[in-house]
């Protein structure tokens, strides 16, 4: 590696290889020339599976799919040793469908070998017997490139029987989906992978104990997994230092921005970078003539924040304290020419359509919210509609439904009602003046 | 690669009655492809979505008779296969046009103005969402966020993703799909 590549690898581990990729993804030779599969070699030669798990735990790698659960802790719940079930599974959640999120597409289309190596290393840590990448069906190019990378890795002895002479074997398969947002929910994803309708499962038991085909299963997001080889190669302390003191969280984060900003896109930055820096320095600010009215920090299922929250570090705890969630970390900017009632109507139409229909509050409550929002949008709302919406945010909130779909749907609604109540009130039809 | 084979004789099905269930014969190469998919899993049922996609690739949609045939290959009931087929929006249980337009209607594309683009396509083709043009050329469907929000508004036609859509660019875009 050249010095500059080595420097970038130190600060932008997930994406530094893109500089060498020059629009087409690196093949196995190109990837190996930039330390590719070095982490796998190191793990297999010098580390036990438990060492790898402990390292990831020490690094405090939190799930990048939205929930922020520590990956090392997830892994540590997997039964290990001679008494553990022989079938254990590693599943990569590559069903990227959270509105506003387009980071995993980049990682899979442009750096497929990074994810393949990550899955082998993570599979080694939990001693998985099989691994699957659950990829949304629309990501056609990612499927093609991942399959090519898997074939190359197999030919090189990194996958298949007796990997690098270790005696451990792993098969990795790309499983493509056929739509439906709910597949991104961990247990719905497992049902879908089993060839069933993607209804979520009751928890407990958690997938680490009884997941795919009832066997111990780890499900991790693409970006989460892609961090693993870098942690193995450079250590937990290095990983914690990547945030450069901007956050108590560790690592970098692939942030992004969309909406009517000058330069929408993706940037790998220290975790805890402020939303203002992302908007003003990276996305180039709002388009001419527009001002920021509100923003969704990390997907459709996160609460709106306001311009006064822009100086918060984009990390799990800071955004959480402000009443929202970092989610996927890809910000959507809502400009002042939008009607907030219409934006929320669009959001709830999405959630209503994508409900799997399994539990009543979600199946019936979400269309109800859509009906009320459509009426308010047209100025045909009835007195009491806002109170009904308030009530729905509680009836569909955490703990009231089978999975996190409806509570997620309520996040933008409840925060819009909080910050823009007057806009909703305007949608209530005024009674005719009494004579 | 296209979801719908433009040369497929099954386009004649559009607008006509559905074929009788017993008339469906699973092509031998499709059976083999499904059996190959089954080998990746500890339970053959896991190949059900892929099996539906294999049949859909050949026929453009999944005819009624295919449901039971797929069930026989996988060793599960027709009801189970139908349950899967009707759950997922990329599996079509009725005939679609030669080209399927999937327009993102999620919030990222809402903010960048997908509605005007969608209306323009609707007007140009004379169909609404969920409908197929009378000549069987296009079906227009809404779809969940396509993960290309930096290029919104975005749509897919068959397997191709097109971003930064404008009302003015619609004619030229659709002309690429005969």
Coordinates of C-alpha atoms in Angstrom, one line a residue:
Chain A
X1 CA 0.0 0.0 0.0
X2 CA 1.1 3.5 -0.7
X3 CA 1.6 5.9 2.2
X4 CA -1.5 7.9 1.4
X5 CA -3.7 4.7 1.1
X6 CA -2.3 3.6 4.4
X7 CA -3.2 7.0 6.0
X8 CA -6.7 6.9 4.6
X9 CA -7.1 3.3 5.8
X10 CA -6.4 4.6 9.3
X11 CA -9.2 7.2 9.1
X12 CA -11.7 6.0 6.6
X13 CA -11.4 2.2 6.8
X14 CA -14.7 1.4 5.1
X15 CA -14.3 3.5 2.0
X16 CA -10.6 4.2 1.5
X17 CA -10.3 1.4 -1.1
X18 CA -12.9 3.2 -3.3
X19 CA -10.2 5.7 -4.2
X20 CA -8.4 2.9 -6.0
X21 CA -11.5 1.3 -7.4
X22 CA -12.0 4.0 -10.1
X23 CA -15.7 3.4 -10.7
X24 CA -15.5 -0.4 -11.1
X25 CA -15.3 -2.6 -8.0
X26 CA -11.9 -4.1 -7.0
X27 CA -11.5 -7.8 -8.0
X28 CA -9.8 -10.1 -5.6
X29 CA -6.3 -9.2 -6.8
X30 CA -7.0 -5.4 -6.4
X31 CA -8.6 -6.0 -3.0
X32 CA -5.7 -8.2 -1.8
X33 CA -3.2 -5.5 -2.9
X34 CA -4.9 -3.2 -0.4
X35 CA -4.7 -5.5 2.7
X36 CA -7.7 -7.5 1.5
X37 CA -8.2 -10.8 3.3
X38 CA -5.3 -9.8 5.6
X39 CA -7.7 -9.7 8.6
X40 CA -9.0 -13.2 7.7
X41 CA -5.5 -14.6 7.5
X42 CA -4.6 -12.9 10.9
X43 CA -7.8 -14.2 12.6
X44 CA -7.3 -17.7 11.4
X45 CA -3.6 -17.8 12.2
X46 CA -3.3 -15.9 15.5
X47 CA -6.8 -15.8 17.0
X48 CA -9.4 -18.1 18.4
X49 CA -13.0 -17.5 17.6
X50 CA -13.5 -16.2 21.2
X51 CA -10.6 -13.8 20.7
X52 CA -12.3 -12.3 17.6
X53 CA -15.6 -11.9 19.5
X54 CA -13.9 -10.3 22.5
X55 CA -12.1 -7.9 20.2
X56 CA -15.3 -6.8 18.6
X57 CA -16.9 -6.4 22.0
X58 CA -13.9 -4.4 23.2
X59 CA -14.1 -2.1 20.2
X60 CA -17.7 -1.3 21.1
X61 CA -18.9 -1.8 17.5
X62 CA -22.7 -0.9 17.6
X63 CA -25.1 -2.0 15.0
X64 CA -25.3 0.3 12.0
X65 CA -28.7 -0.9 10.8
X66 CA -30.5 1.5 13.1
X67 CA -30.8 -0.1 16.5
X68 CA -27.2 0.4 17.7
X69 CA -27.0 -2.9 19.6
X70 CA -23.4 -3.8 20.3
X71 CA -22.4 -6.5 17.8
X72 CA -19.9 -8.2 20.2
X73 CA -22.6 -8.7 22.7
X74 CA -24.9 -10.2 20.1
X75 CA -22.2 -12.6 19.1
X76 CA -21.4 -13.5 22.7
X77 CA -25.0 -14.9 23.1
X78 CA -24.3 -17.6 20.5
X79 CA -23.6 -21.0 22.1
X80 CA -20.0 -22.1 21.6
X81 CA -17.9 -25.2 22.3
X82 CA -18.5 -28.9 21.7
X83 CA -22.0 -28.9 23.2
X84 CA -23.2 -26.1 20.9
X85 CA -25.5 -27.0 18.0
X86 CA -23.6 -28.0 14.8
X87 CA -25.8 -25.8 12.7
X88 CA -25.2 -22.1 13.4
X89 CA -25.9 -19.3 11.0
X90 CA -24.6 -15.9 10.2
X91 CA -27.0 -13.7 8.2
X92 CA -26.2 -10.3 6.8
X93 CA -29.2 -8.0 6.7
X94 CA -28.7 -6.4 3.3
X95 CA -32.4 -5.6 2.8
X96 CA -31.7 -1.9 2.7
X97 CA -35.2 -0.4 2.5
X98 CA -35.4 2.2 5.2
X99 CA -36.5 5.3 3.3
X100 CA -33.6 7.7 2.8
X101 CA -30.9 5.1 3.2
X102 CA -28.5 4.2 0.5
X103 CA -25.2 3.3 2.2
X104 CA -25.2 -0.5 2.0
X105 CA -25.8 -0.3 -1.7
X106 CA -22.5 1.5 -2.1
X107 CA -20.6 -1.0 0.2
X108 CA -21.9 -4.0 -1.8
X109 CA -21.8 -2.6 -5.3
X110 CA -18.3 -1.0 -5.0
X111 CA -16.6 -3.2 -2.4
X112 CA -18.1 -6.6 -2.5
X113 CA -15.0 -8.3 -1.2
X114 CA -15.0 -6.3 1.9
X115 CA -18.4 -7.7 2.9
X116 CA -17.4 -11.2 1.9
X117 CA -14.2 -11.1 4.0
X118 CA -16.2 -9.6 6.9
X119 CA -18.7 -12.4 6.8
X120 CA -16.0 -15.0 6.8
X121 CA -14.3 -13.4 9.8
X122 CA -17.6 -13.0 11.7
X123 CA -18.7 -16.5 10.7
X124 CA -15.4 -17.8 12.2
X125 CA -16.0 -15.9 15.4
X126 CA -19.4 -17.6 16.0
X127 CA -18.3 -20.8 14.2
X128 CA -21.1 -20.6 11.7
X129 CA -21.8 -23.5 9.5
X130 CA -23.5 -21.4 6.8
X131 CA -23.8 -17.8 6.0
X132 CA -26.4 -15.9 4.0
X133 CA -26.5 -12.4 2.6
X134 CA -30.2 -11.4 2.6
X135 CA -30.2 -8.9 -0.2
X136 CA -33.2 -7.0 -1.4
X137 CA -34.3 -8.1 -4.8
X138 CA -34.0 -4.7 -6.5
X139 CA -30.2 -4.6 -5.8
X140 CA -29.5 -6.4 -9.1
X141 CA -26.0 -5.1 -9.5
X142 CA -25.0 -5.8 -5.9
X143 CA -26.2 -9.4 -6.3
X144 CA -24.1 -9.9 -9.4
X145 CA -21.0 -8.4 -7.9
X146 CA -21.3 -10.2 -4.6
X147 CA -21.8 -13.5 -6.4
X148 CA -18.6 -12.8 -8.4
X149 CA -16.7 -11.9 -5.3
X150 CA -17.9 -15.1 -3.6
X151 CA -16.7 -17.2 -6.5
X152 CA -13.3 -15.5 -6.5
X153 CA -13.0 -16.0 -2.7
X154 CA -13.9 -19.7 -3.1
X155 CA -11.3 -20.2 -5.8
X156 CA -8.7 -18.5 -3.5
X157 CA -9.5 -20.9 -0.6
X158 CA -11.1 -18.2 1.6
X159 CA -14.5 -19.9 1.4
X160 CA -15.7 -23.5 1.2
X161 CA -14.1 -26.5 2.8
X162 CA -11.2 -26.3 5.3
X163 CA -10.6 -22.5 4.9
X164 CA -6.8 -21.7 4.9
X165 CA -6.1 -25.2 6.3
X166 CA -8.0 -24.4 9.6
X167 CA -10.4 -27.3 9.4
X168 CA -13.3 -24.9 9.5
X169 CA -15.6 -24.6 6.6
X170 CA -18.1 -22.0 5.5
X171 CA -20.6 -21.7 2.7
X172 CA -21.8 -18.2 1.8
X173 CA -24.9 -17.7 -0.3
X174 CA -26.6 -14.6 -1.6
X175 CA -30.3 -14.9 -1.0
X176 CA -32.3 -12.3 -2.8
X177 CA -35.7 -11.1 -1.6
X178 CA -38.8 -10.1 -3.5
X179 CA -39.8 -6.8 -1.8
X180 CA -41.5 -5.7 1.4
X181 CA -39.9 -3.3 3.9
X182 CA -40.8 -5.6 6.8
X183 CA -38.1 -8.0 5.7
X184 CA -35.6 -5.7 7.3
X185 CA -37.0 -6.6 10.8
X186 CA -34.6 -9.2 12.1
X187 CA -37.1 -12.0 12.8
X188 CA -39.3 -11.2 9.8
X189 CA -36.1 -11.5 7.7
X190 CA -35.5 -15.0 9.2
X191 CA -39.0 -16.1 8.3
X192 CA -38.5 -14.7 4.8
X193 CA -35.2 -16.5 4.4
X194 CA -36.9 -19.7 5.4
X195 CA -39.3 -19.2 2.5
X196 CA -42.3 -18.0 4.5
X197 CA -44.3 -14.8 4.7
X198 CA -42.2 -12.1 6.4
X199 CA -44.2 -11.8 9.6
X200 CA -42.1 -11.0 12.6
X201 CA -41.6 -13.6 15.3
X202 CA -42.2 -13.3 19.1
X203 CA -39.1 -12.5 21.1
X204 CA -37.8 -14.2 23.2
X205 CA -36.4 -16.6 22.1
X206 CA -33.9 -14.3 20.4
X207 CA -32.4 -15.4 17.1
X208 CA -29.0 -16.0 18.9
X209 CA -30.7 -18.9 20.6
X210 CA -33.4 -20.0 18.2
X211 CA -33.2 -18.2 14.8
X212 CA -33.0 -19.6 11.3
X213 CA -34.5 -23.1 11.3
X214 CA -34.5 -22.9 15.1
X215 CA -30.7 -22.8 15.3
X216 CA -28.5 -20.1 16.8
X217 CA -28.3 -17.2 14.4
X218 CA -26.6 -13.8 14.2
X219 CA -28.1 -11.1 12.0
X220 CA -25.9 -8.1 11.4
X221 CA -26.2 -5.1 9.0
X222 CA -23.9 -4.7 6.1
X223 CA -22.0 -1.7 7.4
X224 CA -21.7 -3.3 10.9
X225 CA -20.1 -6.4 9.4
X226 CA -17.8 -4.4 7.1
X227 CA -16.1 -2.8 10.2
X228 CA -15.1 -6.2 11.5
X229 CA -12.0 -7.0 9.4
X230 CA -10.6 -3.5 10.1
X231 CA -11.0 -4.1 13.9
X232 CA -9.3 -7.4 13.6
X233 CA -6.4 -5.9 11.6
X234 CA -5.9 -2.7 13.7
X235 CA -7.4 -3.4 17.1
X236 CA -10.1 -2.1 19.4
X237 CA -8.2 1.0 20.6
X238 CA -7.6 2.2 17.1
X239 CA -11.3 1.7 16.4
X240 CA -12.4 3.7 19.4
X241 CA -10.0 6.5 18.4
X242 CA -11.7 6.8 15.0
X243 CA -14.4 9.0 16.5
X244 CA -11.7 11.6 17.3
X245 CA -13.3 12.5 20.6
X246 CA -16.5 13.6 18.8
X247 CA -18.5 10.9 20.5
X248 CA -18.4 8.2 23.2
X249 CA -19.3 5.8 20.3
X250 CA -16.5 4.1 18.4
X251 CA -15.6 4.0 14.7
X252 CA -16.6 5.9 11.7
X253 CA -20.1 6.1 10.3
X254 CA -21.3 6.4 6.7
X255 CA -23.4 9.4 6.9
X256 CA -25.5 10.7 4.0
X257 CA -28.0 13.4 3.1
X258 CA -30.9 13.6 0.7
X259 CA -33.7 16.0 0.1
X260 CA -33.3 19.4 -1.7
X261 CA -29.7 20.0 -0.7
X262 CA -27.0 21.1 -3.1
X263 CA -24.9 18.0 -3.1
X264 CA -26.8 14.9 -1.8
X265 CA -24.5 12.0 -1.1
X266 CA -22.6 9.7 1.3
X267 CA -19.5 10.4 3.4
X268 CA -17.6 8.3 5.8
X269 CA -16.9 10.5 8.8
X270 CA -15.9 10.1 12.5
X271 CA -19.0 8.9 14.4
X272 CA -20.4 11.9 16.3
X273 CA -19.8 14.4 13.4
X274 CA -22.5 17.1 13.8
X275 CA -25.5 17.2 11.5
X276 CA -24.5 20.8 10.7
X277 CA -21.2 19.7 9.3
X278 CA -22.9 17.1 7.2
X279 CA -25.4 19.6 5.9
X280 CA -23.2 22.6 5.4
X281 CA -19.7 21.2 4.6
X282 CA -20.5 17.9 2.8
X283 CA -24.0 18.4 1.4
X284 CA -23.2 22.0 0.4
X285 CA -26.2 23.4 2.3
X286 CA -29.8 23.8 1.1
X287 CA -30.6 24.5 -2.6
X288 CA -31.0 28.2 -3.5
X289 CA -34.0 29.8 -2.1
X290 CA -34.7 27.0 0.4
X291 CA -34.3 26.8 4.1
X292 CA -34.1 23.8 6.4
X293 CA -37.5 23.4 8.1
X294 CA -36.9 20.0 9.8
X295 CA -34.9 16.8 9.3
X296 CA -35.1 13.1 9.8
X297 CA -31.8 11.9 11.3
X298 CA -31.8 8.3 10.0
X299 CA -34.7 7.1 8.0
X300 CA -38.5 7.3 7.9
X301 CA -38.9 5.7 11.3
X302 CA -37.0 8.4 13.2
X303 CA -38.5 11.4 14.9
X304 CA -38.1 14.8 13.2
X305 CA -35.6 17.1 14.6
X306 CA -35.4 20.9 14.0
X307 CA -32.8 23.3 12.8
X308 CA -31.8 24.1 16.4
X309 CA -30.7 20.5 16.8
X310 CA -28.1 20.7 14.0
X311 CA -25.2 21.1 16.3
X312 CA -25.8 17.7 18.0
X313 CA -23.2 15.0 17.4
X314 CA -24.8 12.3 15.1
X315 CA -24.4 9.4 17.5
X316 CA -26.8 7.1 19.2
X317 CA -27.0 8.8 22.6
X318 CA -27.0 12.4 21.5
X319 CA -29.7 12.0 19.0
X320 CA -31.6 9.8 21.5
X321 CA -31.5 12.5 24.1
X322 CA -32.9 15.0 21.7
X323 CA -36.0 12.7 21.3
X324 CA -35.1 10.9 18.1
X325 CA -32.9 8.1 17.0
X326 CA -29.8 8.1 14.8
X327 CA -31.3 5.2 12.9
X328 CA -29.2 4.5 9.8
X329 CA -27.5 7.9 10.0
X330 CA -28.7 9.1 6.6
X331 CA -30.3 12.5 7.0
X332 CA -33.3 13.7 5.0
X333 CA -33.6 17.4 4.9
X334 CA -37.2 18.8 4.7
X335 CA -37.2 22.3 3.2
X336 CA -39.5 25.2 4.0
X337 CA -41.4 24.9 0.7
X338 CA -42.8 21.5 1.8
X339 CA -46.1 21.1 3.7
X340 CA -45.2 19.1 6.8
X341 CA -48.7 17.6 6.9
X342 CA -48.2 16.2 3.4
X343 CA -44.7 14.9 4.2
X344 CA -46.2 13.0 7.2
X345 CA -49.1 11.8 5.1
X346 CA -46.5 10.4 2.6
X347 CA -44.6 8.7 5.5
X348 CA -47.7 7.1 7.0
X349 CA -48.9 5.9 3.6
X350 CA -45.6 4.1 3.3
X351 CA -45.9 2.5 6.7
X352 CA -49.6 1.5 6.2
X353 CA -48.8 -0.2 2.9
X354 CA -45.7 -1.9 4.3
X355 CA -47.4 -3.3 7.4
X356 CA -47.4 -7.1 7.3
X357 CA -50.9 -7.2 8.7
X358 CA -50.0 -9.6 11.5
X359 CA -51.1 -7.6 14.5
X360 CA -54.2 -5.4 14.8
X361 CA -52.9 -2.0 16.1
X362 CA -50.5 -1.8 13.1
X363 CA -52.8 -3.2 10.4
X364 CA -55.8 -1.1 11.4
X365 CA -54.1 1.9 13.1
X366 CA -51.8 2.9 10.3
X367 CA -54.5 3.2 7.7
X368 CA -56.6 5.2 10.2
X369 CA -53.7 7.7 10.6
X370 CA -53.5 8.0 6.8
X371 CA -57.2 8.7 6.5
X372 CA -57.0 11.5 9.1
X373 CA -53.8 13.0 7.6
X374 CA -55.4 13.0 4.1
X375 CA -58.4 14.9 5.5
X376 CA -56.2 17.4 7.3
X377 CA -54.1 17.9 4.1
X378 CA -57.3 18.8 2.2
X379 CA -58.5 21.1 5.0
X380 CA -61.3 18.6 5.7
X381 CA -60.2 17.6 9.2
X382 CA -62.8 17.3 11.9
X383 CA -62.5 18.7 15.4
X384 CA -60.8 15.9 17.5
X385 CA -58.7 14.6 14.7
X386 CA -55.4 15.8 16.2
X387 CA -56.4 14.2 19.5
X388 CA -57.1 10.9 17.7
X389 CA -53.7 11.1 16.0
X390 CA -52.1 11.8 19.5
X391 CA -54.0 8.7 20.7
X392 CA -52.7 6.6 17.8
X393 CA -49.1 7.5 18.6
X394 CA -49.7 5.9 22.0
X395 CA -51.8 2.9 20.9
X396 CA -49.2 2.1 18.2
X397 CA -46.2 2.9 20.4
X398 CA -43.5 0.7 21.8
X399 CA -44.8 -2.4 23.6
X400 CA -48.2 -2.3 22.0
X401 CA -47.4 -4.2 18.8
X402 CA -45.6 -7.3 17.7
X403 CA -42.6 -5.6 16.3
X404 CA -41.0 -2.2 15.8
X405 CA -42.8 -1.3 12.6
X406 CA -45.8 0.6 14.0
X407 CA -43.7 2.3 16.8
X408 CA -41.3 3.4 14.1
X409 CA -44.2 4.8 12.0
X410 CA -45.3 6.8 15.0
X411 CA -42.0 8.5 15.5
X412 CA -42.2 11.0 12.6
X413 CA -45.9 11.5 13.4
X414 CA -45.6 12.3 17.1
X415 CA -42.6 14.6 16.5
X416 CA -44.4 16.5 13.7
X417 CA -47.4 17.0 16.0
X418 CA -45.1 18.3 18.6
X419 CA -43.1 20.7 16.5
X420 CA -45.7 21.8 13.9
X421 CA -49.1 21.4 15.7
X422 CA -50.3 24.7 14.2
X423 CA -49.9 23.3 10.7
X424 CA -52.0 20.3 11.5
X425 CA -54.7 22.5 13.2
X426 CA -55.0 24.5 10.0
X427 CA -56.3 21.4 8.3
X428 CA -59.4 21.3 10.5
X429 CA -62.5 22.5 8.6
X430 CA -63.8 25.7 10.2
X431 CA -67.5 25.5 11.2
X432 CA -69.8 27.8 9.3
X433 CA -70.3 31.0 11.3
X434 CA -73.6 30.7 13.2
X435 CA -76.2 33.3 12.4
Chain B
X1 CA -31.5 -9.1 -17.8
X2 CA -35.1 -8.3 -17.9
X3 CA -37.9 -9.3 -15.5
X4 CA -40.1 -9.8 -18.5
X5 CA -39.0 -11.4 -21.7
X6 CA -40.1 -9.1 -24.5
X7 CA -40.2 -12.0 -26.9
X8 CA -42.4 -14.1 -24.6
X9 CA -45.5 -15.5 -26.3
X10 CA -47.3 -15.2 -22.9
X11 CA -47.9 -11.5 -23.6
X12 CA -50.9 -12.7 -25.4
X13 CA -52.3 -13.6 -22.0
X14 CA -52.7 -9.9 -21.1
X15 CA -56.4 -9.0 -21.2
X16 CA -57.4 -12.6 -21.7
X17 CA -58.7 -15.0 -19.2
X18 CA -56.3 -16.8 -16.9
X19 CA -55.2 -20.2 -18.2
X20 CA -56.6 -23.3 -16.6
X21 CA -54.5 -24.4 -13.6
X22 CA -53.9 -27.9 -14.9
X23 CA -52.4 -26.6 -18.1
X24 CA -49.3 -25.4 -16.4
X25 CA -46.1 -27.5 -17.1
X26 CA -42.9 -26.6 -15.2
X27 CA -40.1 -26.3 -17.8
X28 CA -37.4 -29.0 -17.1
X29 CA -34.7 -26.3 -16.9
X30 CA -36.8 -24.3 -14.4
X31 CA -37.2 -27.5 -12.3
X32 CA -33.5 -28.0 -12.4
X33 CA -32.8 -24.4 -11.4
X34 CA -35.2 -24.7 -8.5
X35 CA -33.6 -27.9 -7.3
X36 CA -30.2 -26.2 -7.5
X37 CA -31.5 -23.3 -5.4
X38 CA -32.8 -25.8 -2.8
X39 CA -29.2 -27.2 -2.3
X40 CA -28.2 -23.9 -0.7
X41 CA -30.5 -24.5 2.3
X42 CA -31.1 -26.9 5.1
X43 CA -34.8 -26.8 4.3
X44 CA -35.9 -26.8 0.6
X45 CA -38.8 -24.5 1.4
X46 CA -36.3 -21.7 1.7
X47 CA -36.1 -21.7 -2.1
X48 CA -39.7 -20.8 -2.5
X49 CA -39.2 -17.1 -3.4
X50 CA -36.4 -18.0 -5.8
X51 CA -38.6 -20.7 -7.4
X52 CA -41.4 -18.1 -7.9
X53 CA -38.9 -15.8 -9.5
X54 CA -37.6 -18.5 -11.8
X55 CA -41.1 -19.2 -13.1
X56 CA -41.9 -15.5 -13.3
X57 CA -38.8 -14.9 -15.4
X58 CA -40.0 -17.3 -18.0
X59 CA -43.7 -16.3 -18.0
X60 CA -43.6 -12.7 -16.9
X61 CA -45.8 -13.5 -14.0
X62 CA -46.7 -16.6 -11.9
X63 CA -49.7 -18.4 -13.4
X64 CA -52.1 -20.2 -11.0
X65 CA -51.0 -23.6 -12.1
X66 CA -47.4 -22.9 -11.2
X67 CA -48.2 -22.6 -7.5
X68 CA -49.0 -26.3 -7.1
X69 CA -46.1 -27.4 -9.3
X70 CA -43.6 -25.4 -7.3
X71 CA -45.1 -26.8 -4.1
X72 CA -44.5 -30.3 -5.5
X73 CA -40.8 -29.6 -6.2
X74 CA -40.3 -28.0 -2.7
X75 CA -42.4 -30.6 -0.9
X76 CA -44.8 -28.0 0.6
X77 CA -48.5 -27.4 0.0
X78 CA -49.9 -25.1 -2.7
X79 CA -51.4 -23.0 0.0
X80 CA -48.0 -22.4 1.5
X81 CA -46.6 -21.4 -1.9
X82 CA -49.5 -19.1 -2.5
X83 CA -49.1 -17.5 0.9
X84 CA -45.5 -16.6 -0.1
X85 CA -46.5 -15.5 -3.6
X86 CA -49.1 -13.1 -2.4
X87 CA -47.0 -11.6 0.3
X88 CA -44.1 -10.2 -1.7
X89 CA -44.7 -7.3 -4.1
X90 CA -42.1 -8.3 -6.6
X91 CA -43.9 -11.6 -7.3
X92 CA -46.8 -11.0 -9.8
X93 CA -49.9 -13.1 -9.5
X94 CA -51.5 -11.5 -12.5
X95 CA -50.1 -10.7 -15.9
X96 CA -48.0 -7.6 -16.2
X97 CA -46.7 -5.7 -19.2
X98 CA -43.5 -6.4 -21.1
X99 CA -41.8 -3.8 -19.0
X100 CA -42.6 -3.1 -15.3
X101 CA -42.0 0.5 -14.1
X102 CA -41.5 0.6 -10.4
X103 CA -41.6 4.2 -9.2
X104 CA -40.3 5.0 -5.7
X105 CA -43.0 6.8 -3.7
X106 CA -41.1 6.9 -0.4
X107 CA -40.3 10.1 1.5
X108 CA -36.9 10.8 -0.1
X109 CA -38.4 10.9 -3.6
X110 CA -41.5 12.7 -2.3
X111 CA -39.2 15.5 -1.1
X112 CA -37.6 15.7 -4.6
X113 CA -40.9 15.7 -6.4
X114 CA -41.8 12.2 -7.5
X115 CA -45.5 13.0 -7.7
X116 CA -45.2 15.2 -10.7
X117 CA -43.0 12.6 -12.5
X118 CA -45.5 9.9 -11.7
X119 CA -48.4 12.0 -12.9
X120 CA -46.5 12.7 -16.2
X121 CA -45.9 9.0 -16.7
X122 CA -49.5 8.2 -15.9
X123 CA -50.7 10.8 -18.4
X124 CA -48.3 9.7 -21.1
X125 CA -49.3 6.0 -20.7
X126 CA -52.9 6.5 -19.9
X127 CA -52.7 4.2 -16.9
X128 CA -52.7 4.6 -13.1
X129 CA -50.6 2.8 -10.5
X130 CA -51.2 -0.9 -10.6
X131 CA -52.4 -0.8 -14.2
X132 CA -51.1 -2.1 -17.6
X133 CA -51.2 -0.3 -20.9
X134 CA -53.7 -1.9 -23.3
X135 CA -50.9 -2.8 -25.7
X136 CA -49.2 -4.8 -22.9
X137 CA -46.0 -2.7 -23.0
X138 CA -45.9 -1.2 -19.6
X139 CA -47.2 -1.9 -16.1
X140 CA -46.8 1.0 -13.5
X141 CA -46.3 0.1 -9.9
X142 CA -45.3 2.0 -6.8
X143 CA -42.3 0.7 -4.8
X144 CA -40.6 1.2 -1.5
X145 CA -37.4 3.4 -1.3
X146 CA -35.0 2.1 -3.9
X147 CA -31.9 3.2 -2.0
X148 CA -30.7 5.8 -4.4
X149 CA -32.1 8.9 -2.5
X150 CA -29.2 11.1 -3.6
X151 CA -30.6 10.8 -7.1
X152 CA -34.3 11.3 -6.4
X153 CA -36.8 11.0 -7.9
X154 CA -35.9 7.4 -8.8
X155 CA -37.6 4.5 -10.6
X156 CA -36.7 1.1 -12.0
X157 CA -37.8 -0.2 -15.3
X158 CA -37.3 -4.0 -15.3
X159 CA -33.8 -4.3 -13.7
X160 CA -32.5 -0.9 -14.6
X161 CA -32.5 2.0 -12.0
X162 CA -32.9 5.5 -13.3
X163 CA -32.4 8.6 -11.2
X164 CA -32.7 12.4 -11.3
X165 CA -35.9 12.1 -13.2
X166 CA -37.6 15.1 -14.7
X167 CA -41.0 15.4 -16.4
X168 CA -39.2 16.5 -19.6
X169 CA -37.0 13.4 -19.6
X170 CA -39.9 10.9 -19.4
X171 CA -40.5 10.5 -23.2
X172 CA -36.9 9.7 -23.9
X173 CA -36.6 7.3 -21.0
X174 CA -39.7 5.3 -22.0
X175 CA -38.6 5.1 -25.6
X176 CA -35.7 2.8 -24.5
X177 CA -38.2 0.1 -23.7
X178 CA -40.1 -1.2 -26.7

